[in-house]
Amino acid sequence: MSTMPNFKSLPTREASGSEKTIIEEVLSLYQCKPTEKAYSHYAENAVFSDPVSIAQGKAVIQSQFNGMPKIFKQSDTKECRVLDDKSKPNAIVLDLTQHYVFKLGNFEKTLNSLITLELQNGMIQRHEEQWDGKPNATAADGFFGKLAEWRKIAGAKLIHAVVGPDPSKV
């Protein structure tokens, strides 16, 4: 589990050309516009984690983001800053503010997230989203952390079984 207290105080930096491409494609996923091109930046054994799910493997990650248009009528990026986190030299760290409009009840929510994209050979190996920069519960947090981790893995597998990884079927 990574933790970054007060990530808002980190300085920003310019993304490199290859980083800009990855960032744009990942943002398209958050904007409910999944494409094969966006998923091409993920390693086959990549892991995505947020407070709701832990998706292990590229196909399961695809299902998570492919499911978003089924829940949200709209999702807009309000702000995205590339943070200069010297402690993570092989990662793209983003301060993302995303506005979601749910399909049911016309409920809206603006969410600020710390996004860490850990890269290996130019591919996303791990994609972690921390809402308001708060660390996600893991097995390392003891019994309740382990229960939360099991629930998040099971939830991701269920979404994968129901939604599927093909973005053309969204």
mmCIF file of C-alpha atoms in Angstrom:
data_model
loop_
_atom_site.group_PDB
_atom_site.id
_atom_site.type_symbol
_atom_site.label_atom_id
_atom_site.label_comp_id
_atom_site.label_asym_id
_atom_site.label_seq_id
_atom_site.Cartn_x
_atom_site.Cartn_y
_atom_site.Cartn_z
ATOM 1 C CA MET A 1 0.000 0.000 0.000
ATOM 2 C CA SER A 2 1.437 3.340 -0.929
ATOM 3 C CA THR A 3 0.750 6.443 1.022
ATOM 4 C CA MET A 4 1.313 10.035 0.144
ATOM 5 C CA PRO A 5 0.172 12.438 2.816
ATOM 6 C CA ASN A 6 -0.441 15.937 1.535
ATOM 7 C CA PHE A 7 0.066 15.099 -2.155
ATOM 8 C CA LYS A 8 -1.449 18.497 -3.002
ATOM 9 C CA SER A 9 1.797 20.108 -1.859
ATOM 10 C CA LEU A 10 3.944 18.228 -4.391
ATOM 11 C CA PRO A 11 5.288 20.321 -7.249
ATOM 12 C CA THR A 12 4.097 19.648 -10.771
ATOM 13 C CA ARG A 13 6.180 18.780 -13.813
ATOM 14 C CA GLU A 14 5.783 18.504 -17.556
ATOM 15 C CA ALA A 15 5.046 15.025 -18.859
ATOM 16 C CA SER A 16 7.365 13.605 -21.514
ATOM 17 C CA GLY A 17 5.956 12.793 -24.953
ATOM 18 C CA SER A 18 5.389 9.112 -24.195
ATOM 19 C CA GLU A 19 3.925 9.978 -20.779
ATOM 20 C CA LYS A 20 1.471 12.429 -22.397
ATOM 21 C CA THR A 21 0.162 9.641 -24.612
ATOM 22 C CA ILE A 22 -0.304 7.285 -21.657
ATOM 23 C CA ILE A 23 -1.982 10.021 -19.587
ATOM 24 C CA GLU A 24 -4.394 10.955 -22.400
ATOM 25 C CA GLU A 25 -5.361 7.318 -22.926
ATOM 26 C CA VAL A 26 -5.841 6.634 -19.196
ATOM 27 C CA LEU A 27 -7.948 9.799 -18.876
ATOM 28 C CA SER A 28 -10.154 8.528 -21.719
ATOM 29 C CA LEU A 29 -10.925 5.510 -19.511
ATOM 30 C CA TYR A 30 -11.975 7.795 -16.651
ATOM 31 C CA GLN A 31 -14.114 9.754 -19.148
ATOM 32 C CA CYS A 32 -16.104 6.575 -19.956
ATOM 33 C CA LYS A 33 -14.517 6.274 -23.414
ATOM 34 C CA PRO A 34 -12.712 2.914 -23.326
ATOM 35 C CA THR A 35 -10.747 1.870 -26.423
ATOM 36 C CA GLU A 36 -8.300 -0.872 -27.326
ATOM 37 C CA LYS A 37 -5.689 1.871 -27.798
ATOM 38 C CA ALA A 38 -6.121 3.016 -24.191
ATOM 39 C CA TYR A 39 -5.687 -0.539 -22.933
ATOM 40 C CA SER A 40 -2.590 -1.085 -25.088
ATOM 41 C CA HIS A 41 -0.523 0.690 -22.409
ATOM 42 C CA TYR A 42 -1.259 -1.991 -19.784
ATOM 43 C CA ALA A 43 0.944 -5.044 -19.268
ATOM 44 C CA GLU A 44 -0.919 -8.372 -19.444
ATOM 45 C CA ASN A 45 -0.269 -8.943 -15.717
ATOM 46 C CA ALA A 46 -1.054 -5.356 -14.659
ATOM 47 C CA VAL A 47 -2.979 -4.643 -11.451
ATOM 48 C CA PHE A 48 -5.526 -1.870 -10.872
ATOM 49 C CA SER A 49 -6.621 -0.978 -7.353
ATOM 50 C CA ASP A 50 -8.929 1.619 -5.889
ATOM 51 C CA PRO A 51 -11.194 1.695 -2.822
ATOM 52 C CA VAL A 52 -13.809 -0.406 -4.667
ATOM 53 C CA SER A 53 -11.849 -3.109 -6.485
ATOM 54 C CA ILE A 54 -8.573 -4.863 -7.126
ATOM 55 C CA ALA A 55 -8.410 -5.990 -10.744
ATOM 56 C CA GLN A 56 -5.629 -8.461 -11.468
ATOM 57 C CA GLY A 57 -4.741 -8.802 -15.152
ATOM 58 C CA LYS A 58 -5.335 -6.595 -18.170
ATOM 59 C CA ALA A 59 -8.653 -8.239 -19.144
ATOM 60 C CA VAL A 60 -10.091 -7.707 -15.645
ATOM 61 C CA ILE A 61 -8.907 -4.068 -15.685
ATOM 62 C CA GLN A 62 -10.648 -3.617 -19.041
ATOM 63 C CA SER A 63 -13.904 -4.913 -17.570
ATOM 64 C CA GLN A 64 -13.691 -2.402 -14.695
ATOM 65 C CA PHE A 65 -13.403 0.602 -17.005
ATOM 66 C CA ASN A 66 -15.831 -0.865 -19.575
ATOM 67 C CA GLY A 67 -18.414 -1.000 -16.793
ATOM 68 C CA MET A 68 -18.201 2.722 -16.057
ATOM 69 C CA PRO A 69 -20.474 3.851 -18.950
ATOM 70 C CA LYS A 70 -23.134 1.516 -17.552
ATOM 71 C CA ILE A 71 -23.081 3.428 -14.238
ATOM 72 C CA PHE A 72 -22.258 6.986 -15.292
ATOM 73 C CA LYS A 73 -24.163 9.138 -17.765
ATOM 74 C CA GLN A 74 -21.147 11.439 -17.937
ATOM 75 C CA SER A 75 -17.634 11.715 -16.547
ATOM 76 C CA ASP A 76 -15.558 14.844 -17.097
ATOM 77 C CA THR A 77 -11.961 15.578 -16.169
ATOM 78 C CA LYS A 78 -11.939 18.909 -14.342
ATOM 79 C CA GLU A 79 -8.205 18.990 -13.603
ATOM 80 C CA CYS A 80 -5.214 16.745 -14.086
ATOM 81 C CA ARG A 81 -1.791 17.692 -12.779
ATOM 82 C CA VAL A 82 1.354 15.627 -13.283
ATOM 83 C CA LEU A 83 3.110 15.557 -9.923
ATOM 84 C CA ASP A 84 6.864 15.557 -9.493
ATOM 85 C CA ASP A 85 7.238 12.729 -6.990
ATOM 86 C CA LYS A 86 10.972 12.039 -6.733
ATOM 87 C CA SER A 87 10.285 8.942 -4.605
ATOM 88 C CA LYS A 88 8.658 7.223 -7.621
ATOM 89 C CA PRO A 89 11.094 7.542 -10.530
ATOM 90 C CA ASN A 90 9.394 4.842 -12.651
ATOM 91 C CA ALA A 91 5.875 6.153 -12.204
ATOM 92 C CA ILE A 92 3.524 8.782 -13.525
ATOM 93 C CA VAL A 93 1.781 10.380 -10.543
ATOM 94 C CA LEU A 94 -1.376 12.392 -11.193
ATOM 95 C CA ASP A 95 -3.607 14.643 -9.134
ATOM 96 C CA LEU A 96 -6.940 14.028 -10.882
ATOM 97 C CA THR A 97 -10.243 15.787 -10.297
ATOM 98 C CA GLN A 98 -13.071 13.961 -12.043
ATOM 99 C CA HIS A 99 -16.775 14.892 -12.098
ATOM 100 C CA TYR A 100 -19.207 11.968 -12.377
ATOM 101 C CA VAL A 101 -22.918 12.081 -13.243
ATOM 102 C CA PHE A 102 -24.681 8.842 -12.338
ATOM 103 C CA LYS A 103 -27.349 7.414 -14.635
ATOM 104 C CA LEU A 104 -29.729 6.649 -11.781
ATOM 105 C CA GLY A 105 -31.142 9.527 -9.790
ATOM 106 C CA ASN A 106 -29.083 12.110 -11.669
ATOM 107 C CA PHE A 107 -26.701 12.129 -8.683
ATOM 108 C CA GLU A 108 -23.392 13.952 -9.252
ATOM 109 C CA LYS A 109 -20.052 13.601 -7.478
ATOM 110 C CA THR A 110 -16.713 15.346 -7.945
ATOM 111 C CA LEU A 111 -13.846 13.178 -6.773
ATOM 112 C CA ASN A 112 -10.207 14.081 -6.277
ATOM 113 C CA SER A 113 -7.827 11.167 -6.669
ATOM 114 C CA LEU A 114 -4.153 10.477 -6.465
ATOM 115 C CA ILE A 115 -3.362 8.225 -9.433
ATOM 116 C CA THR A 116 -0.070 6.332 -9.572
ATOM 117 C CA LEU A 117 0.845 4.542 -12.797
ATOM 118 C CA GLU A 118 3.897 2.378 -12.141
ATOM 119 C CA LEU A 119 5.700 1.646 -15.402
ATOM 120 C CA GLN A 120 7.995 -1.153 -16.468
ATOM 121 C CA ASN A 121 9.452 -1.067 -19.975
ATOM 122 C CA GLY A 122 6.982 1.699 -20.865
ATOM 123 C CA MET A 123 3.938 -0.381 -19.867
ATOM 124 C CA ILE A 124 1.603 0.199 -16.923
ATOM 125 C CA GLN A 125 2.344 -2.534 -14.401
ATOM 126 C CA ARG A 126 0.280 -1.116 -11.540
ATOM 127 C CA HIS A 127 -2.481 1.515 -11.606
ATOM 128 C CA GLU A 128 -3.476 2.687 -8.146
ATOM 129 C CA GLU A 129 -6.206 5.203 -7.409
ATOM 130 C CA GLN A 130 -6.456 6.713 -3.938
ATOM 131 C CA TRP A 131 -9.552 8.808 -3.303
ATOM 132 C CA ASP A 132 -8.489 12.072 -1.661
ATOM 133 C CA GLY A 133 -4.996 10.558 -1.463
ATOM 134 C CA LYS A 134 -6.074 8.133 1.284
ATOM 135 C CA PRO A 135 -4.333 4.744 1.131
ATOM 136 C CA ASN A 136 -6.440 1.791 0.023
ATOM 137 C CA ALA A 137 -7.043 -0.947 2.591
ATOM 138 C CA THR A 138 -4.939 -4.067 1.990
ATOM 139 C CA ALA A 139 -4.132 -7.335 3.741
ATOM 140 C CA ALA A 140 -1.178 -5.536 5.353
ATOM 141 C CA ASP A 141 -3.750 -3.622 7.431
ATOM 142 C CA GLY A 142 -4.739 -6.721 9.396
ATOM 143 C CA PHE A 143 -7.920 -8.772 9.500
ATOM 144 C CA PHE A 144 -10.323 -6.083 8.230
ATOM 145 C CA GLY A 145 -7.855 -5.054 5.546
ATOM 146 C CA LYS A 146 -7.669 -8.667 4.384
ATOM 147 C CA LEU A 147 -11.483 -8.890 4.285
ATOM 148 C CA ALA A 148 -11.628 -5.657 2.269
ATOM 149 C CA GLU A 149 -8.990 -6.981 -0.127
ATOM 150 C CA TRP A 150 -10.898 -10.249 -0.678
ATOM 151 C CA ARG A 151 -14.138 -8.302 -1.285
ATOM 152 C CA LYS A 152 -12.432 -5.993 -3.802
ATOM 153 C CA ILE A 153 -10.863 -8.900 -5.717
ATOM 154 C CA ALA A 154 -14.187 -10.790 -5.771
ATOM 155 C CA GLY A 155 -16.015 -7.652 -6.911
ATOM 156 C CA ALA A 156 -13.577 -7.135 -9.774
ATOM 157 C CA LYS A 157 -13.996 -10.767 -10.865
ATOM 158 C CA LEU A 158 -17.785 -10.411 -10.781
ATOM 159 C CA ILE A 159 -17.669 -7.247 -12.897
ATOM 160 C CA HIS A 160 -15.327 -9.026 -15.311
ATOM 161 C CA ALA A 161 -17.793 -11.915 -15.647
ATOM 162 C CA VAL A 162 -20.756 -9.578 -16.232
ATOM 163 C CA VAL A 163 -19.224 -6.762 -18.312
ATOM 164 C CA GLY A 164 -16.319 -8.348 -20.163
ATOM 165 C CA PRO A 165 -13.084 -6.875 -21.496
ATOM 166 C CA ASP A 166 -14.145 -5.880 -25.046
ATOM 167 C CA PRO A 167 -14.527 -2.059 -25.274
ATOM 168 C CA SER A 168 -16.411 -2.340 -28.586
ATOM 169 C CA LYS A 169 -19.322 -3.879 -26.649
ATOM 170 C CA VAL A 170 -19.682 -0.939 -24.253
#
